[in-house]
Coordinates of C-alpha atoms in Angstrom, one line a residue:
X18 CA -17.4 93.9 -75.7
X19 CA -18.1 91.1 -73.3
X20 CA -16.8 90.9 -69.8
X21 CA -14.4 88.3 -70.6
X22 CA -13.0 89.5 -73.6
X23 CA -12.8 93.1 -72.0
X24 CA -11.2 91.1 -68.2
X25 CA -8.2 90.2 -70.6
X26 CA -7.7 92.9 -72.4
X27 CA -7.4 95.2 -69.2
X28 CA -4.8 92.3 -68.1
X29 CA -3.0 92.0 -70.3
X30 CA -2.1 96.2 -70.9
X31 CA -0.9 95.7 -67.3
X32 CA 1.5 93.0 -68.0
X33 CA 3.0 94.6 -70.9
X34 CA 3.6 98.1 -68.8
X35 CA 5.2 95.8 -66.3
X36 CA 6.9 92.5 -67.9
X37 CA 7.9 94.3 -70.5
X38 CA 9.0 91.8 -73.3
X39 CA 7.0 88.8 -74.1
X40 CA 3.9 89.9 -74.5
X41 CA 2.8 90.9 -78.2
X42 CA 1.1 94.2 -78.0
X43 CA 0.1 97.6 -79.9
X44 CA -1.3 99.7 -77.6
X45 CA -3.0 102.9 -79.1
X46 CA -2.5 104.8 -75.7
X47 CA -1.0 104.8 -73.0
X48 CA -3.7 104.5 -70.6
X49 CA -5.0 101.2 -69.6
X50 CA -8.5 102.0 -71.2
X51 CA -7.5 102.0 -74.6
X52 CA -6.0 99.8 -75.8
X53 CA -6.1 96.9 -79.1
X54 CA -4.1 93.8 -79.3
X55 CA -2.8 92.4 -82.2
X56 CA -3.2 88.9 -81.0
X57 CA -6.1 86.7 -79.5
X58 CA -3.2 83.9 -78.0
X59 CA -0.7 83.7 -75.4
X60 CA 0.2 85.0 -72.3
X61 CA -1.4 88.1 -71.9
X62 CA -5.0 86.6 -72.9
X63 CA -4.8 84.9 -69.9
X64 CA -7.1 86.8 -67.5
X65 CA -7.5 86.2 -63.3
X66 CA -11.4 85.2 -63.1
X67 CA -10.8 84.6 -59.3
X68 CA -13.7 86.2 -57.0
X69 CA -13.1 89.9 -56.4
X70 CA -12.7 89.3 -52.8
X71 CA -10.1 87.2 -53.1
X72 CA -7.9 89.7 -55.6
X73 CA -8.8 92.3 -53.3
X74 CA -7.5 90.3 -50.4
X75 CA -4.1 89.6 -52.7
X76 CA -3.8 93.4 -53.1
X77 CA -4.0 93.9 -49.9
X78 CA -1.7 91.2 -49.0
X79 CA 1.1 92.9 -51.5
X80 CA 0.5 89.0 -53.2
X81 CA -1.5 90.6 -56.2
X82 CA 0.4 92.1 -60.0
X83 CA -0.6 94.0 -62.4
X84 CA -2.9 91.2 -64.0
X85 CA -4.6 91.2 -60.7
X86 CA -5.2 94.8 -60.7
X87 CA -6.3 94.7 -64.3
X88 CA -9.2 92.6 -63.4
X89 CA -10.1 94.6 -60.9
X90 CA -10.2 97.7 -63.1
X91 CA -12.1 95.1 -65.9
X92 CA -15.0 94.7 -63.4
X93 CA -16.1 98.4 -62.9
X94 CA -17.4 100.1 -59.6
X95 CA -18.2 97.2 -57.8
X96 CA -14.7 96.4 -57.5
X97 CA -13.7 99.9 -56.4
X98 CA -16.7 99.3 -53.6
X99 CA -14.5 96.4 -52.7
X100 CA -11.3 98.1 -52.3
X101 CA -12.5 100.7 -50.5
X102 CA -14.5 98.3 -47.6
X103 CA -10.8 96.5 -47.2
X104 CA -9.0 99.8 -46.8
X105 CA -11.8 100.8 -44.2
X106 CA -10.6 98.3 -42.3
X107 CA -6.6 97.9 -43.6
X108 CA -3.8 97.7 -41.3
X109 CA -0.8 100.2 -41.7
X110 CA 0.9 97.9 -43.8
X111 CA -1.7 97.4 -46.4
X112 CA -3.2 101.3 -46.4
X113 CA -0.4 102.4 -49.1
X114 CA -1.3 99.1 -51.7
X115 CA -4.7 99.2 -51.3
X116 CA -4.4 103.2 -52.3
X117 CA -2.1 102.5 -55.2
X118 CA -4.6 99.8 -56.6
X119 CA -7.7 102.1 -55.8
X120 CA -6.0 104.9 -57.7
X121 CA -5.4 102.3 -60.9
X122 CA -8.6 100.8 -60.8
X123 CA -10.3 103.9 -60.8
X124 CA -8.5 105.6 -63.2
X125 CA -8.0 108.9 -60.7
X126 CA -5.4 109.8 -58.3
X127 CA -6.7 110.2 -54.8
X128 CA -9.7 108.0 -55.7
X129 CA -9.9 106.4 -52.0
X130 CA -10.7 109.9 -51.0
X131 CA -13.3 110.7 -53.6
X132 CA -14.7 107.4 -54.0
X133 CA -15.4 107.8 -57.9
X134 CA -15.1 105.2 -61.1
X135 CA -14.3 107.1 -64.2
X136 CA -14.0 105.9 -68.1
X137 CA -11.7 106.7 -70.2
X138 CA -13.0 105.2 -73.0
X139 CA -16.2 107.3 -73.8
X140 CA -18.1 104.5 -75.7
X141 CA -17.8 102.1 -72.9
X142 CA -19.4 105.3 -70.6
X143 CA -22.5 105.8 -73.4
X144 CA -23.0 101.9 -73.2
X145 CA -23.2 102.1 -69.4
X146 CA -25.5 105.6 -69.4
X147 CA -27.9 104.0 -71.4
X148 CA -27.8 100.9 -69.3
X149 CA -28.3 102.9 -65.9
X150 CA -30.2 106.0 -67.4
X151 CA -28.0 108.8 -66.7
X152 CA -26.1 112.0 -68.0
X153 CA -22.5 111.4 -68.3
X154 CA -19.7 114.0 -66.4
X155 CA -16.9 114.1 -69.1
X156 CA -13.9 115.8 -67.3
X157 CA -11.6 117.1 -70.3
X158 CA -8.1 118.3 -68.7
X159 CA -4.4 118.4 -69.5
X160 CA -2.7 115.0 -68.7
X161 CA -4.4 112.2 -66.6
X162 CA -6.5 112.4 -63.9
X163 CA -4.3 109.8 -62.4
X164 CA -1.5 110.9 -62.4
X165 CA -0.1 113.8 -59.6
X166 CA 1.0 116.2 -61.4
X167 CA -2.5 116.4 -64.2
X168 CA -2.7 120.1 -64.8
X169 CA -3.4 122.4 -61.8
X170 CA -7.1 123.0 -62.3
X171 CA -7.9 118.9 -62.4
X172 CA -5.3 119.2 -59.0
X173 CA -8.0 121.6 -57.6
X174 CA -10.7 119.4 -58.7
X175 CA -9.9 116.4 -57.3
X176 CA -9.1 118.6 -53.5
X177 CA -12.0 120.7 -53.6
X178 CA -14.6 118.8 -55.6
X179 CA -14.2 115.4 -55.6
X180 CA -13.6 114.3 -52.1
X181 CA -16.7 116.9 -51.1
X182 CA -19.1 114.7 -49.2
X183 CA -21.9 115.9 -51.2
X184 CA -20.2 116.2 -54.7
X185 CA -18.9 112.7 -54.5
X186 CA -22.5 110.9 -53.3
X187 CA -24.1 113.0 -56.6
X188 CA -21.7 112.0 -58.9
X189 CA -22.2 108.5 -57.9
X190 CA -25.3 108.0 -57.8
X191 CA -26.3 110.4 -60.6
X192 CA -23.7 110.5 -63.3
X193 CA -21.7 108.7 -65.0
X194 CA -17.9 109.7 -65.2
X195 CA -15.7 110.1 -68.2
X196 CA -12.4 111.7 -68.2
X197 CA -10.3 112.4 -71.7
X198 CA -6.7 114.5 -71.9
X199 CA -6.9 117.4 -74.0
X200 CA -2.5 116.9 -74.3
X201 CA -0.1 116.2 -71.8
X202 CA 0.0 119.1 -68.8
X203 CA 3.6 120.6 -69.6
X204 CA 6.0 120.5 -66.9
X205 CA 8.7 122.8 -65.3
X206 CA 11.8 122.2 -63.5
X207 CA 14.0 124.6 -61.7
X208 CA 17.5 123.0 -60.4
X209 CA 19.1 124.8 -57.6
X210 CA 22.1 122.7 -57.9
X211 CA 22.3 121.1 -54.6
X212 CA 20.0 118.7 -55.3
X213 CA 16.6 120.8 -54.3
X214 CA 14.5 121.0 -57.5
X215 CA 10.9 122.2 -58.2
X216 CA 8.9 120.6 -60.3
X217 CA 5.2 121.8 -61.6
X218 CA 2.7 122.1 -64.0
X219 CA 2.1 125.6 -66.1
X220 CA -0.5 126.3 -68.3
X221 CA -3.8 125.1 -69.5
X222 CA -7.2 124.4 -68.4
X223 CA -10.3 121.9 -67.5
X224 CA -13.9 121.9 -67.3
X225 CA -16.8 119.1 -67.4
X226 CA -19.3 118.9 -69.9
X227 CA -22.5 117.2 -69.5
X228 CA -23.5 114.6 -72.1
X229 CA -26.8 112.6 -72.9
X230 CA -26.5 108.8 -73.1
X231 CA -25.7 109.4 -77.1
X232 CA -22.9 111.7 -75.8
X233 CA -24.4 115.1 -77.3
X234 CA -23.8 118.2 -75.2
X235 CA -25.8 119.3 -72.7
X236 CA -24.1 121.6 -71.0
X237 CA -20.3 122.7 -70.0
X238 CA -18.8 123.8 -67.1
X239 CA -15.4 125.6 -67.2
X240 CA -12.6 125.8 -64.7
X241 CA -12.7 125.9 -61.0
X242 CA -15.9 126.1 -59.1
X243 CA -16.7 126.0 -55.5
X244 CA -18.5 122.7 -54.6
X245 CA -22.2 124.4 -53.8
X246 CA -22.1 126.3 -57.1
X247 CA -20.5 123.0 -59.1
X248 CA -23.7 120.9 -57.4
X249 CA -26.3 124.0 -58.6
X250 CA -24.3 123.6 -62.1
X251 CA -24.8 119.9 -62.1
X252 CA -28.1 120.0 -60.9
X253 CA -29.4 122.3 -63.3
X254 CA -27.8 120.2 -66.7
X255 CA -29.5 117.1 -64.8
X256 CA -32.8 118.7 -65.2
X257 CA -31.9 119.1 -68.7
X258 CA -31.0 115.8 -69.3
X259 CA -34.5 115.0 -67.7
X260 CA -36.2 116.8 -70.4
X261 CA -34.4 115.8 -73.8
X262 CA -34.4 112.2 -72.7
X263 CA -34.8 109.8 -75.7
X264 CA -35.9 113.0 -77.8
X265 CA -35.0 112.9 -81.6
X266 CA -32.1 115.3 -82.8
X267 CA -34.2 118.3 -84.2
X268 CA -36.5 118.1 -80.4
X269 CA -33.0 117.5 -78.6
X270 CA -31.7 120.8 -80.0
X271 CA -34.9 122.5 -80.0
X272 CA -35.2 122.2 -76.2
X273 CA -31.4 122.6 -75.7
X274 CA -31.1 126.1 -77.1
X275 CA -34.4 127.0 -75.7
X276 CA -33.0 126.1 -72.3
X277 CA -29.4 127.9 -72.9
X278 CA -31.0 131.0 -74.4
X279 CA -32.7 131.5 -71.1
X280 CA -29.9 130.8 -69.1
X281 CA -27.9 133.5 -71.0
X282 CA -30.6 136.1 -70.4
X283 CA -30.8 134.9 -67.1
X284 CA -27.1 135.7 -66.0
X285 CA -27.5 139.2 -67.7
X286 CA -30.2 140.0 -66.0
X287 CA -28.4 138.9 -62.3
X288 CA -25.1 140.9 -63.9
X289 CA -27.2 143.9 -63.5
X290 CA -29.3 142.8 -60.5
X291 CA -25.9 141.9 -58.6
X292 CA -23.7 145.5 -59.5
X293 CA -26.5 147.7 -58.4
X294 CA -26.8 146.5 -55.5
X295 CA -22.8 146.5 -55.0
X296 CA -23.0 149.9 -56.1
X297 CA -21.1 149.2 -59.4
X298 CA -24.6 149.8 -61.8
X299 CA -23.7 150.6 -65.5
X300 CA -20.4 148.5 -65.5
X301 CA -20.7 146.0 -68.4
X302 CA -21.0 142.5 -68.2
X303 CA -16.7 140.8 -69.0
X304 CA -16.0 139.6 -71.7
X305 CA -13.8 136.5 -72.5
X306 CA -9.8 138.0 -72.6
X307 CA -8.1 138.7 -76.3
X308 CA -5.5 137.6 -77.5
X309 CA -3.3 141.1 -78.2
X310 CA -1.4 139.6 -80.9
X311 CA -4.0 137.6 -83.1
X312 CA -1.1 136.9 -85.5
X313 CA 1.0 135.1 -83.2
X314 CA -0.2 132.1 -80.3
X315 CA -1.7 133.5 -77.3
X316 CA 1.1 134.2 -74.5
X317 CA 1.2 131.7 -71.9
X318 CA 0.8 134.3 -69.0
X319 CA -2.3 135.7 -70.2
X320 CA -4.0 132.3 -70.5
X321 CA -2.7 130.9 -67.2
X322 CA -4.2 134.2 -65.8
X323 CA -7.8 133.0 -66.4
X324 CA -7.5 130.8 -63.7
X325 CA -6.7 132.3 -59.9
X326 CA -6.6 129.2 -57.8
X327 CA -3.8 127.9 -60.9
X328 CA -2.6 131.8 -61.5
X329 CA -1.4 131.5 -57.8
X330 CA 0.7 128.6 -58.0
X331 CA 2.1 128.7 -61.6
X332 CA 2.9 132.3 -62.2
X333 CA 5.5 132.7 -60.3
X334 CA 7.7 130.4 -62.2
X335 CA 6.6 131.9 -65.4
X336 CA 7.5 135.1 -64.7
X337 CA 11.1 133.6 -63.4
X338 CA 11.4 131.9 -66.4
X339 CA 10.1 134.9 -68.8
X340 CA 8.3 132.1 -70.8
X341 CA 5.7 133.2 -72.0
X342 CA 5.8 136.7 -71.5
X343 CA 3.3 139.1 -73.2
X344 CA 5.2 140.8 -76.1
X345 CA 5.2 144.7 -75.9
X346 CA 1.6 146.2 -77.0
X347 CA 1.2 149.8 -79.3
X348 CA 1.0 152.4 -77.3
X349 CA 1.8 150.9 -73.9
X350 CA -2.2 149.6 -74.0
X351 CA -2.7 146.4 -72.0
X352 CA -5.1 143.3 -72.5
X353 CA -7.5 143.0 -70.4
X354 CA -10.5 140.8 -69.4
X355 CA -13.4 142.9 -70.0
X356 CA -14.2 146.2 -70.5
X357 CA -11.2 148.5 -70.0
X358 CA -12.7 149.4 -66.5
X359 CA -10.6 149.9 -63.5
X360 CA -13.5 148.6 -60.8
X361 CA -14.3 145.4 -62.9
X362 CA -11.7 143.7 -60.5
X363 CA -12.8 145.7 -57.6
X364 CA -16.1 144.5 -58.7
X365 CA -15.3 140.6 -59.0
X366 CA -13.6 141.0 -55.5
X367 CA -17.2 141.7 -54.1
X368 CA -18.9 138.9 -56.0
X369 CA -16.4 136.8 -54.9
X370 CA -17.1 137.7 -51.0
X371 CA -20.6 137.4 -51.9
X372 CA -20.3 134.0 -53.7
X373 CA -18.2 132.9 -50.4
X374 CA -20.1 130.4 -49.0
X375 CA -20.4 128.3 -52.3
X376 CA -16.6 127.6 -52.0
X377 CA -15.9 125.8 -48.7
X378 CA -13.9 122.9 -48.5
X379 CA -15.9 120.0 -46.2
X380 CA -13.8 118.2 -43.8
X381 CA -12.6 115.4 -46.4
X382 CA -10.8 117.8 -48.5
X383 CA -8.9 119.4 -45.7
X384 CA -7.7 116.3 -45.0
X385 CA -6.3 115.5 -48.5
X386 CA -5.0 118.9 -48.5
X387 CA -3.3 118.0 -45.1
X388 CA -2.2 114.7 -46.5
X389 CA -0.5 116.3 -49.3
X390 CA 1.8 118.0 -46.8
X391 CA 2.0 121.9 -48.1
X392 CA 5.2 123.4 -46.9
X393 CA 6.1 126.5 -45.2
X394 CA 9.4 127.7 -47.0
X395 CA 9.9 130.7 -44.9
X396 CA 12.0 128.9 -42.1
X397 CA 15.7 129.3 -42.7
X398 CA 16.9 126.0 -41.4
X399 CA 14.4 124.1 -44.9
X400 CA 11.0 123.5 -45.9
X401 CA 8.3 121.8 -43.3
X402 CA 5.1 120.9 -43.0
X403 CA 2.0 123.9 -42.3
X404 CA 0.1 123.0 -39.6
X405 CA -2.2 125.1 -37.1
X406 CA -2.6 128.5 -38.3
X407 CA -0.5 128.3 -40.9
X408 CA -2.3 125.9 -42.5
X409 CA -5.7 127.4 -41.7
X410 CA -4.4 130.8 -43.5
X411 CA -3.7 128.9 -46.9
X412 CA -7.4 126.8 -46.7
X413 CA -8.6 130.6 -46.6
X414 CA -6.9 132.4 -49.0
X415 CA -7.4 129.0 -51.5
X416 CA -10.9 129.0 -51.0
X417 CA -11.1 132.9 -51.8
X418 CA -9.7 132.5 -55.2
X419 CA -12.0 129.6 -55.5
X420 CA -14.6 131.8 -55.0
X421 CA -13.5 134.2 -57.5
X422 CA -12.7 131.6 -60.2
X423 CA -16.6 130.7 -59.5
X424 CA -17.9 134.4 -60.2
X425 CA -15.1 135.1 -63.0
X426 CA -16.1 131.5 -64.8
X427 CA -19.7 131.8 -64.6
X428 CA -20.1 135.5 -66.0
X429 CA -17.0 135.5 -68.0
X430 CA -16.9 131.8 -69.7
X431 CA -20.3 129.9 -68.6
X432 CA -21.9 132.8 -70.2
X433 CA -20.2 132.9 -73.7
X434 CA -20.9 129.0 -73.4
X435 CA -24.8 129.5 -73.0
X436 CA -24.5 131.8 -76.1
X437 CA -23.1 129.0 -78.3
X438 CA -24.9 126.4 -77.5
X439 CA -28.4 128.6 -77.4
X440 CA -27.6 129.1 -81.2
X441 CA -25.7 126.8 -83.0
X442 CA -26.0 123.0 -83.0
X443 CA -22.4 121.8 -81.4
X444 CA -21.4 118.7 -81.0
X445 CA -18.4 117.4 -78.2
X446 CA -15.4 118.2 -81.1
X447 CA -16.8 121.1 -81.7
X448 CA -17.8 122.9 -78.4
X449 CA -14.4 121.5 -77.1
X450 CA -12.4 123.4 -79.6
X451 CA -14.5 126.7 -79.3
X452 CA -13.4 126.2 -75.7
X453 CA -9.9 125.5 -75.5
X454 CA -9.3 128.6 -78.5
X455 CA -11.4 131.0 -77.5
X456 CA -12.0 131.0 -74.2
X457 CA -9.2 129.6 -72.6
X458 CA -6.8 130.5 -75.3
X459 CA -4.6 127.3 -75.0
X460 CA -5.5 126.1 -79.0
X461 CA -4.5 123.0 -80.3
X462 CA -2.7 124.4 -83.3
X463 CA -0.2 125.9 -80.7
X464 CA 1.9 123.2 -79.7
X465 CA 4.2 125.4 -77.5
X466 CA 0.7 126.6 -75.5
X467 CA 1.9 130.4 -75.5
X468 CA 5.4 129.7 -74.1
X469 CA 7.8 130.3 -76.6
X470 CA 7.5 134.5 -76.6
X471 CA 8.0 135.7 -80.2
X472 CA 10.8 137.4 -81.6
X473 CA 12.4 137.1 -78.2
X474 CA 16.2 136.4 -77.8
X475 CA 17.6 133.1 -75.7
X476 CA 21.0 133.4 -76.9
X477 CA 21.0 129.4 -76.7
X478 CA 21.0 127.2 -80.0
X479 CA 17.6 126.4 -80.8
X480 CA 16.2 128.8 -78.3
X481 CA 16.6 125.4 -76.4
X482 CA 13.6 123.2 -77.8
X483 CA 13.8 119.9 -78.6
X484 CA 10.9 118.5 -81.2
X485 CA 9.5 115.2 -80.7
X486 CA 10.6 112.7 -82.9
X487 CA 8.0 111.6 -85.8

């Protein structure tokens, strides 16, 4: 699509989200990405060809609207460079408008921390790859990456790894960036009554796969990693992409399954290497968690266990709420996420000490974790700020469940991931659905993701749900 054509399309989305009436528009989503028109003429065709500087200086200013911010989005990175040089130097006043256009224009919340450009439409980021060269990062997550409250893992991502100093200087120079929403991230609310009221996220799951320039799969990363081991991920998928460049499609998958086959063998052999010498030899390698019903959706709580970082956060509502719940098993047996093997936790816990290092937030992302203002809820008088020691004990015990997500997710889901792709020829639909059903057990043919527990008494009408309308 030219840069004209694709200037006014961006503007005139934006006018329609904000004018309202007056505009004639079909959008076919509701991010600003995607979008078709059902008319060439009018108002909304009308796009702001002024010099970036000067709509960055009118965003700034609080003079620029949505049109103005549309073109800005049009133009790509460059324009994100912009915004980010004004806000170096911004005053008070302009800090919070420049952030709110940064955050449109790059399609991610937080982006004047992180500093990244992503797509959303994954044509426009093969036509770009192929352009520049380079392996596309394809975030896939629950909700939008641009909005706050995206699901809890894509939270974690945008604190941990894409502020990192190092993260964000490869993924700009060396990918290019693609997000997509698997569904919208589902939301709870708990109303005390008074007013107060808690609102988060429950449920589900993201990961990144890496993509040639014709958008095949290289590789997949799932979940939470800390930023060292998400580089070493990166970096070894880039190598990849090195070797299967321009290859036809029988070469491509040749090399591709070569590759994941002795990745595969590779974590096996370091599963054994690593429990001997934590004095846990002869423990089998885990296995991806079961669904103990296979008749019925997978329950919520065991598929929002896969994830400790999110487990911490989320599960405590869920188990208030009894959403969810895992239905009573034969026998009293449990499900569990490997072999039934009381020191495979006691086992992950030393990996995870182990794999330590590799999960350290830099200094940018304890400052957007600061920014975000956690609260301390144990003071009588109300909520307020952490700070000091507080605040140092919560970056600690967050980065040791980021450690052990890194551990769990590389033996546990990178490695069933290896297996697929070192045998069978997957494309992105494909691999994505393998993903979300069998490994993180959030399938799209359960529309309630695990929530609604079966056979389970509410004693309210409709056990309360309300369908969306057709």
């Amino acid at each position: 699509m030219p840069q004209k054509l694709r200037t006014s399309v961006f503007a005139c989305l934006f006018a329609v989200l904000t004018a309202g009436p007056g505009c004639s528009a079909t959008p076919e989503a509701t991010d600003v990405t995607h979008a078709t028109f059902s008319s060439p003429s009018g108002c909304c065709y009308t796009p702001d060809n002024r010099p970036t500087e000067t709509l960055v200086g009118l965003v700034a200013s609080g003079e620029a609207g949505s049109m103005q911010v549309a073109a800005l989005r049009a133009r790509g990175p460059a324009s994100l460079d912009a915004l980010l040089a004004r806000l170096d130097k911004a005053t008070p006043e302009e800090k919070p408008r420049l952030r709110s256009a940064i955050d449109k224009v790059a399609a991610q919340r937080d982006a004047d921390v992180s500093k990244l450009y992503w797509y959303t439409d994954l044509e426009e980021a093969k036509r770009v790859a192929k352009e520049q060269g380079k392996p596309i990062l394809s975030l896939r997550l629950l909700g939008n990456l641009n909005e706050e409250l995206s699901c809890a893992n894509s939270r974690f991502f945008r604190t941990a790894l894409y502020p990192n100093e190092k993260v964000s200087r490869a993924l700009r120079e060396r990918f290019i960036l693609h997000w997509s929403s698997e569904r919208a991230a589902p939301r709870i609310t708990i109303d005390f009554g008074d007013g107060r009221k808690v609102e988060r996220t429950i449920t589900g799951n993201s990961l990144h796969y890496v993509l040639d320039e014709e958008g095949r799969v290289l590789d997949a990363i799932p979940g939470l990693y800390g930023p060292d081991a998400f580089l070493a991920a990166l970096a070894d998928a880039e190598s990849l992409h090195d070797r299967v460049a321009m290859d036809d499609t029988d070469r491509f998958y040749d090399i591709v399954q070569r590759h994941h086959r002795a990745r595969a063998e590779g974590l096996e052999d370091r599963w054994q290497q690593e429990t001997a010498q934590l004095g846990f030899a002869g423990v089998p390698a885990p296995v991806p968690v079961r669904n103990p019903s296979p008749a019925a959706p997978p329950p919520a709580t065991i598929a929002m266990g896969l994830a400790q970082p999110k487990m911490a956060v989320e599960m405590p509502v869920l188990q208030a709420t009894k959403l969810g719940a895992v239905p009573p098993q034969p026998g009293g047996s449990k499900t569990v996420s490997g072999p039934a093997d009381d020191n495979l936790d006691q086992l992950f816990e030393a990996l995870a000490t182990r794999a330590q290092p590799l999960a350290k937030l830099d200094a940018a992302g304890r400052a957007l974790i600061e920014r975000k203002r956690p609260m301390s809820w144990t003071n009588a008088a109300g909520p307020r700020p952490l700070e000091g020691q507080e605040l140092d004990r919560m970056v600690a015990a967050f980065e040791k469940l980021m450690a052990l997500d890194t551990v769990k997710n590389e033996y546990r889901f990178h490695a069933r991931i290896h297996s697929w792709l070192a045998t069978d020829r997957l494309d992105l639909t494909a691999l994505n659905a393998r993903v979300y059903e069998e490994l993180f057990l959030t399938p799209a043919s359960d529309k309630w993701l695990g929530l609604i527990p079966p056979e389970a008494y509410s004693a309210i009408e409709g056990d309360g749900l309300i369908s969306a309308s057709p």
